[in-house]
C-alpha cells in the first residue's frame, strides 16, 4: 500500500511541476513580447529621422 501512495504522491508532484513550468513558459513569452515592443519603441524614439 505504501508503494501506491508513493506513486500517487510522485505523480502529483510531477503534475504540479509540469503545471508550474507551463506557467513559467507563458510568463517568459509575455515578458519577451513586452521587451520586443519596448525595443521597437526605443528604436523609433532614438532615431526618428531614420524612419
N, CA, C and O atoms as a printed pandas DataFrame, in Angstrom:
     atom_number atom_name residue_name chain_id  residue_number  x_coord  y_coord  z_coord
0              1         N          UNK        A               1    0.827   -1.207    0.000
1              2        CA          UNK        A               1    0.000    0.000    0.000
2              3         C          UNK        A               1    0.869    1.268    0.000
3              4         O          UNK        A               1    0.517    2.273   -0.617
4              5         N          UNK        A               2    1.991    1.203    0.692
5              6        CA          UNK        A               2    2.879    2.363    0.747
6              7         C          UNK        A               2    3.414    2.719   -0.639
7              8         O          UNK        A               2    3.595    3.896   -0.951
8              9         N          UNK        A               3    3.666    1.709   -1.469
9             10        CA          UNK        A               3    4.143    1.959   -2.817
10            11         C          UNK        A               3    3.107    2.710   -3.636
11            12         O          UNK        A               3    3.464    3.563   -4.448
12            13         N          UNK        A               4    1.847    2.411   -3.440
13            14        CA          UNK        A               4    0.788    3.100   -4.175
14            15         C          UNK        A               4    0.741    4.566   -3.760
15            16         O          UNK        A               4    0.613    5.448   -4.610
16            17         N          UNK        A               5    0.843    4.829   -2.472
17            18        CA          UNK        A               5    0.831    6.220   -2.001
18            19         C          UNK        A               5    2.044    6.978   -2.554
19            20         O          UNK        A               5    1.932    8.133   -2.965
20            21         N          UNK        A               6    3.188    6.319   -2.557
21            22        CA          UNK        A               6    4.388    6.961   -3.084
22            23         C          UNK        A               6    4.212    7.251   -4.569
23            24         O          UNK        A               6    4.590    8.324   -5.040
24            25         N          UNK        A               7    3.652    6.320   -5.297
25            26        CA          UNK        A               7    3.425    6.534   -6.722
26            27         C          UNK        A               7    2.450    7.682   -6.951
27            28         O          UNK        A               7    2.676    8.519   -7.825
28            29         N          UNK        A               8    1.376    7.731   -6.182
29            30        CA          UNK        A               8    0.402    8.800   -6.329
30            31         C          UNK        A               8    1.027   10.142   -5.961
31            32         O          UNK        A               8    0.809   11.137   -6.652
32            33         N          UNK        A               9    1.791   10.176   -4.892
33            34        CA          UNK        A               9    2.457   11.417   -4.487
34            35         C          UNK        A               9    3.461   11.854   -5.546
35            36         O          UNK        A               9    3.576   13.041   -5.855
36            37         N          UNK        A              10    4.179   10.893   -6.094
37            38        CA          UNK        A              10    5.149   11.210   -7.144
38            39         C          UNK        A              10    4.438   11.760   -8.377
39            40         O          UNK        A              10    4.884   12.741   -8.973
40            41         N          UNK        A              11    3.340   11.128   -8.754
41            42        CA          UNK        A              11    2.572   11.593   -9.906
42            43         C          UNK        A              11    2.057   13.013   -9.666
43            44         O          UNK        A              11    2.136   13.858  -10.558
44            45         N          UNK        A              12    1.536   13.279   -8.478
45            46        CA          UNK        A              12    1.021   14.620   -8.178
46            47         C          UNK        A              12    2.144   15.649   -8.198
47            48         O          UNK        A              12    1.957   16.770   -8.671
48            49         N          UNK        A              13    3.299   15.271   -7.690
49            50        CA          UNK        A              13    4.442   16.184   -7.700
50            51         C          UNK        A              13    4.856   16.516   -9.124
51            52         O          UNK        A              13    5.107   17.675   -9.453
52            53         N          UNK        A              14    4.925   15.491   -9.966
53            54        CA          UNK        A              14    5.295   15.711  -11.368
54            55         C          UNK        A              14    4.241   16.569  -12.070
55            56         O          UNK        A              14    4.574   17.467  -12.844
56            57         N          UNK        A              15    2.983   16.285  -11.793
57            58        CA          UNK        A              15    1.887   17.058  -12.410
58            59         C          UNK        A              15    1.980   18.532  -12.021
59            60         O          UNK        A              15    1.797   19.408  -12.866
60            61         N          UNK        A              16    2.258   18.809  -10.762
61            62        CA          UNK        A              16    2.394   20.202  -10.309
62            63         C          UNK        A              16    3.620   20.866  -10.925
63            64         O          UNK        A              16    3.585   22.046  -11.276
64            65         N          UNK        A              17    4.698   20.106  -11.052
65            66        CA          UNK        A              17    5.910   20.661  -11.660
66            67         C          UNK        A              17    5.668   21.026  -13.122
67            68         O          UNK        A              17    6.118   22.074  -13.586
68            69         N          UNK        A              18    4.962   20.166  -13.843
69            70        CA          UNK        A              18    4.657   20.445  -15.248
70            71         C          UNK        A              18    3.778   21.681  -15.361
71            72         O          UNK        A              18    4.001   22.530  -16.224
72            73         N          UNK        A              19    2.778   21.781  -14.488
73            74        CA          UNK        A              19    1.899   22.949  -14.490
74            75         C          UNK        A              19    2.701   24.220  -14.209
75            76         O          UNK        A              19    2.495   25.246  -14.858
76            77         N          UNK        A              20    3.607   24.149  -13.247
77            78        CA          UNK        A              20    4.435   25.314  -12.920
78            79         C          UNK        A              20    5.323   25.699  -14.100
79            80         O          UNK        A              20    5.471   26.884  -14.398
80            81         N          UNK        A              21    5.912   24.719  -14.771
81            82        CA          UNK        A              21    6.763   25.010  -15.933
82            83         C          UNK        A              21    5.953   25.627  -17.067
83            84         O          UNK        A              21    6.445   26.510  -17.769
84            85         N          UNK        A              22    4.717   25.169  -17.252
85            86        CA          UNK        A              22    3.860   25.775  -18.281
86            87         C          UNK        A              22    3.580   27.232  -17.953
87            88         O          UNK        A              22    3.606   28.084  -18.841
88            89         N          UNK        A              23    3.312   27.525  -16.686
89            90        CA          UNK        A              23    3.067   28.916  -16.267
90            91         C          UNK        A              23    4.313   29.771  -16.474
91            92         O          UNK        A              23    4.219   30.906  -16.941
92            93         N          UNK        A              24    5.470   29.232  -16.131
93            94        CA          UNK        A              24    6.719   29.960  -16.322
94            95         C          UNK        A              24    6.941   30.242  -17.806
95            96         O          UNK        A              24    7.356   31.339  -18.179
96            97         N          UNK        A              25    6.666   29.257  -18.641
97            98        CA          UNK        A              25    6.819   29.443  -20.085
98            99         C          UNK        A              25    5.921   30.549  -20.612
99           100         O          UNK        A              25    6.356   31.368  -21.422
100          101         N          UNK        A              26    4.670   30.582  -20.162
101          102        CA          UNK        A              26    3.748   31.643  -20.597
102          103         C          UNK        A              26    4.228   33.006  -20.133
103          104         O          UNK        A              26    4.158   33.977  -20.886
104          105         N          UNK        A              27    4.716   33.090  -18.899
105          106        CA          UNK        A              27    5.215   34.369  -18.389
106          107         C          UNK        A              27    6.450   34.823  -19.164
107          108         O          UNK        A              27    6.603   36.011  -19.446
108          109         N          UNK        A              28    7.322   33.893  -19.507
109          110        CA          UNK        A              28    8.508   34.249  -20.296
110          111         C          UNK        A              28    8.117   34.754  -21.680
111          112         O          UNK        A              28    8.726   35.692  -22.196
112          113         N          UNK        A              29    7.102   34.136  -22.283
113          114        CA          UNK        A              29    6.636   34.611  -23.590
114          115         C          UNK        A              29    6.084   36.026  -23.468
115          116         O          UNK        A              29    6.375   36.881  -24.306
116          117         N          UNK        A              30    5.290   36.278  -22.433
117          118        CA          UNK        A              30    4.741   37.624  -22.228
118          119         C          UNK        A              30    5.865   38.626  -22.007
119          120         O          UNK        A              30    5.830   39.728  -22.555
120          121         N          UNK        A              31    6.861   38.253  -21.209
121          122        CA          UNK        A              31    7.999   39.139  -20.940
122          123         C          UNK        A              31    8.752   39.453  -22.236
123          124         O          UNK        A              31    9.081   40.608  -22.507
124          125         N          UNK        A              32    9.021   38.417  -23.028
125          126        CA          UNK        A              32    9.736   38.624  -24.287
126          127         C          UNK        A              32    8.939   39.509  -25.236
127          128         O          UNK        A              32    9.514   40.365  -25.909
128          129         N          UNK        A              33    7.627   39.317  -25.300
129          130        CA          UNK        A              33    6.789   40.165  -26.149
130          131         C          UNK        A              33    6.871   41.621  -25.709
131          132         O          UNK        A              33    6.974   42.520  -26.544
132          133         N          UNK        A              34    6.825   41.855  -24.397
133          134        CA          UNK        A              34    6.937   43.231  -23.887
134          135         C          UNK        A              34    8.296   43.819  -24.230
135          136         O          UNK        A              34    8.389   44.983  -24.620
136          137         N          UNK        A              35    9.353   43.023  -24.089
137          138        CA          UNK        A              35   10.697   43.512  -24.395
138          139         C          UNK        A              35   10.824   43.871  -25.874
139          140         O          UNK        A              35   11.443   44.877  -26.220
140          141         N          UNK        A              36   10.243   43.057  -26.740
141          142        CA          UNK        A              36   10.303   43.346  -28.178
142          143         C          UNK        A              36    9.558   44.633  -28.506
143          144         O          UNK        A              36   10.033   45.440  -29.304
144          145         N          UNK        A              37    8.385   44.829  -27.889
145          146        CA          UNK        A              37    7.629   46.063  -28.139
146          147         C          UNK        A              37    8.393   47.267  -27.619
147          148         O          UNK        A              37    8.446   48.304  -28.280
148          149         N          UNK        A              38    8.985   47.139  -26.440
149          150        CA          UNK        A              38    9.746   48.240  -25.857
150          151         C          UNK        A              38   10.978   48.546  -26.701
151          152         O          UNK        A              38   11.312   49.713  -26.906
152          153         N          UNK        A              39   11.649   47.522  -27.187
153          154        CA          UNK        A              39   12.835   47.728  -28.019
154          155         C          UNK        A              39   12.448   48.456  -29.305
155          156         O          UNK        A              39   13.193   49.316  -29.774
156          157         N          UNK        A              40   11.319   48.129  -29.866
157          158        CA          UNK        A              40   10.851   48.799  -31.074
158          159         C          UNK        A              40   10.553   50.259  -30.822
159          160         O          UNK        A              40   10.877   51.112  -31.649
160          161         N          UNK        A              41    9.939   50.559  -29.688
161          162        CA          UNK        A              41    9.629   51.947  -29.341
162          163         C          UNK        A              41   10.903   52.738  -29.104
163          164         O          UNK        A              41   11.028   53.878  -29.550
164          165         N          UNK        A              42   11.850   52.126  -28.398
165          166        CA          UNK        A              42   13.121   52.812  -28.128
166          167         C          UNK        A              42   13.837   53.145  -29.422
167          168         O          UNK        A              42   14.398   54.233  -29.554
168          169         N          UNK        A              43   13.828   52.248  -30.359
169          170        CA          UNK        A              43   14.491   52.476  -31.643
170          171         C          UNK        A              43   13.825   53.624  -32.386
171          172         O          UNK        A              43   14.510   54.485  -32.938
172          173         N          UNK        A              44   12.499   53.645  -32.406
173          174        CA          UNK        A              44   11.773   54.702  -33.096
174          175         C          UNK        A              44   12.023   56.067  -32.450
175          176         O          UNK        A              44   12.165   57.071  -33.146
176          177         N          UNK        A              45   12.074   56.096  -31.123
177          178        CA          UNK        A              45   12.228   57.370  -30.434
178          179         C          UNK        A              45   13.655   57.900  -30.536
179          180         O          UNK        A              45   13.862   59.111  -30.613
180          181         N          UNK        A              46   14.640   57.002  -30.536
181          182        CA          UNK        A              46   16.021   57.477  -30.537
182          183         C          UNK        A              46   16.501   57.859  -31.926
183          184         O          UNK        A              46   17.437   58.648  -32.055
184          185         N          UNK        A              47   15.878   57.315  -32.975
185          186        CA          UNK        A              47   16.291   57.602  -34.347
186          187         C          UNK        A              47   15.071   57.990  -35.207
187          188         O          UNK        A              47   14.751   57.289  -36.166
188          189         N          UNK        A              48   14.409   59.068  -34.880
189          190        CA          UNK        A              48   13.196   59.409  -35.631
190          191         C          UNK        A              48   13.486   59.797  -37.086
191          192         O          UNK        A              48   12.620   59.625  -37.944
192          193         N          UNK        A              49   14.670   60.308  -37.377
193          194        CA          UNK        A              49   14.973   60.733  -38.743
194          195         C          UNK        A              49   15.196   59.549  -39.678
195          196         O          UNK        A              49   15.102   59.702  -40.896
196          197         N          UNK        A              50   15.489   58.375  -39.131
197          198        CA          UNK        A              50   15.749   57.198  -39.957
198          199         C          UNK        A              50   14.457   56.530  -40.418
199          200         O          UNK        A              50   14.509   55.660  -41.288
200          201         N          UNK        A              51   13.319   56.894  -39.881
201          202        CA          UNK        A              51   12.058   56.244  -40.244
202          203         C          UNK        A              51   11.590   56.622  -41.608
203          204         O          UNK        A              51   10.542   56.154  -42.052
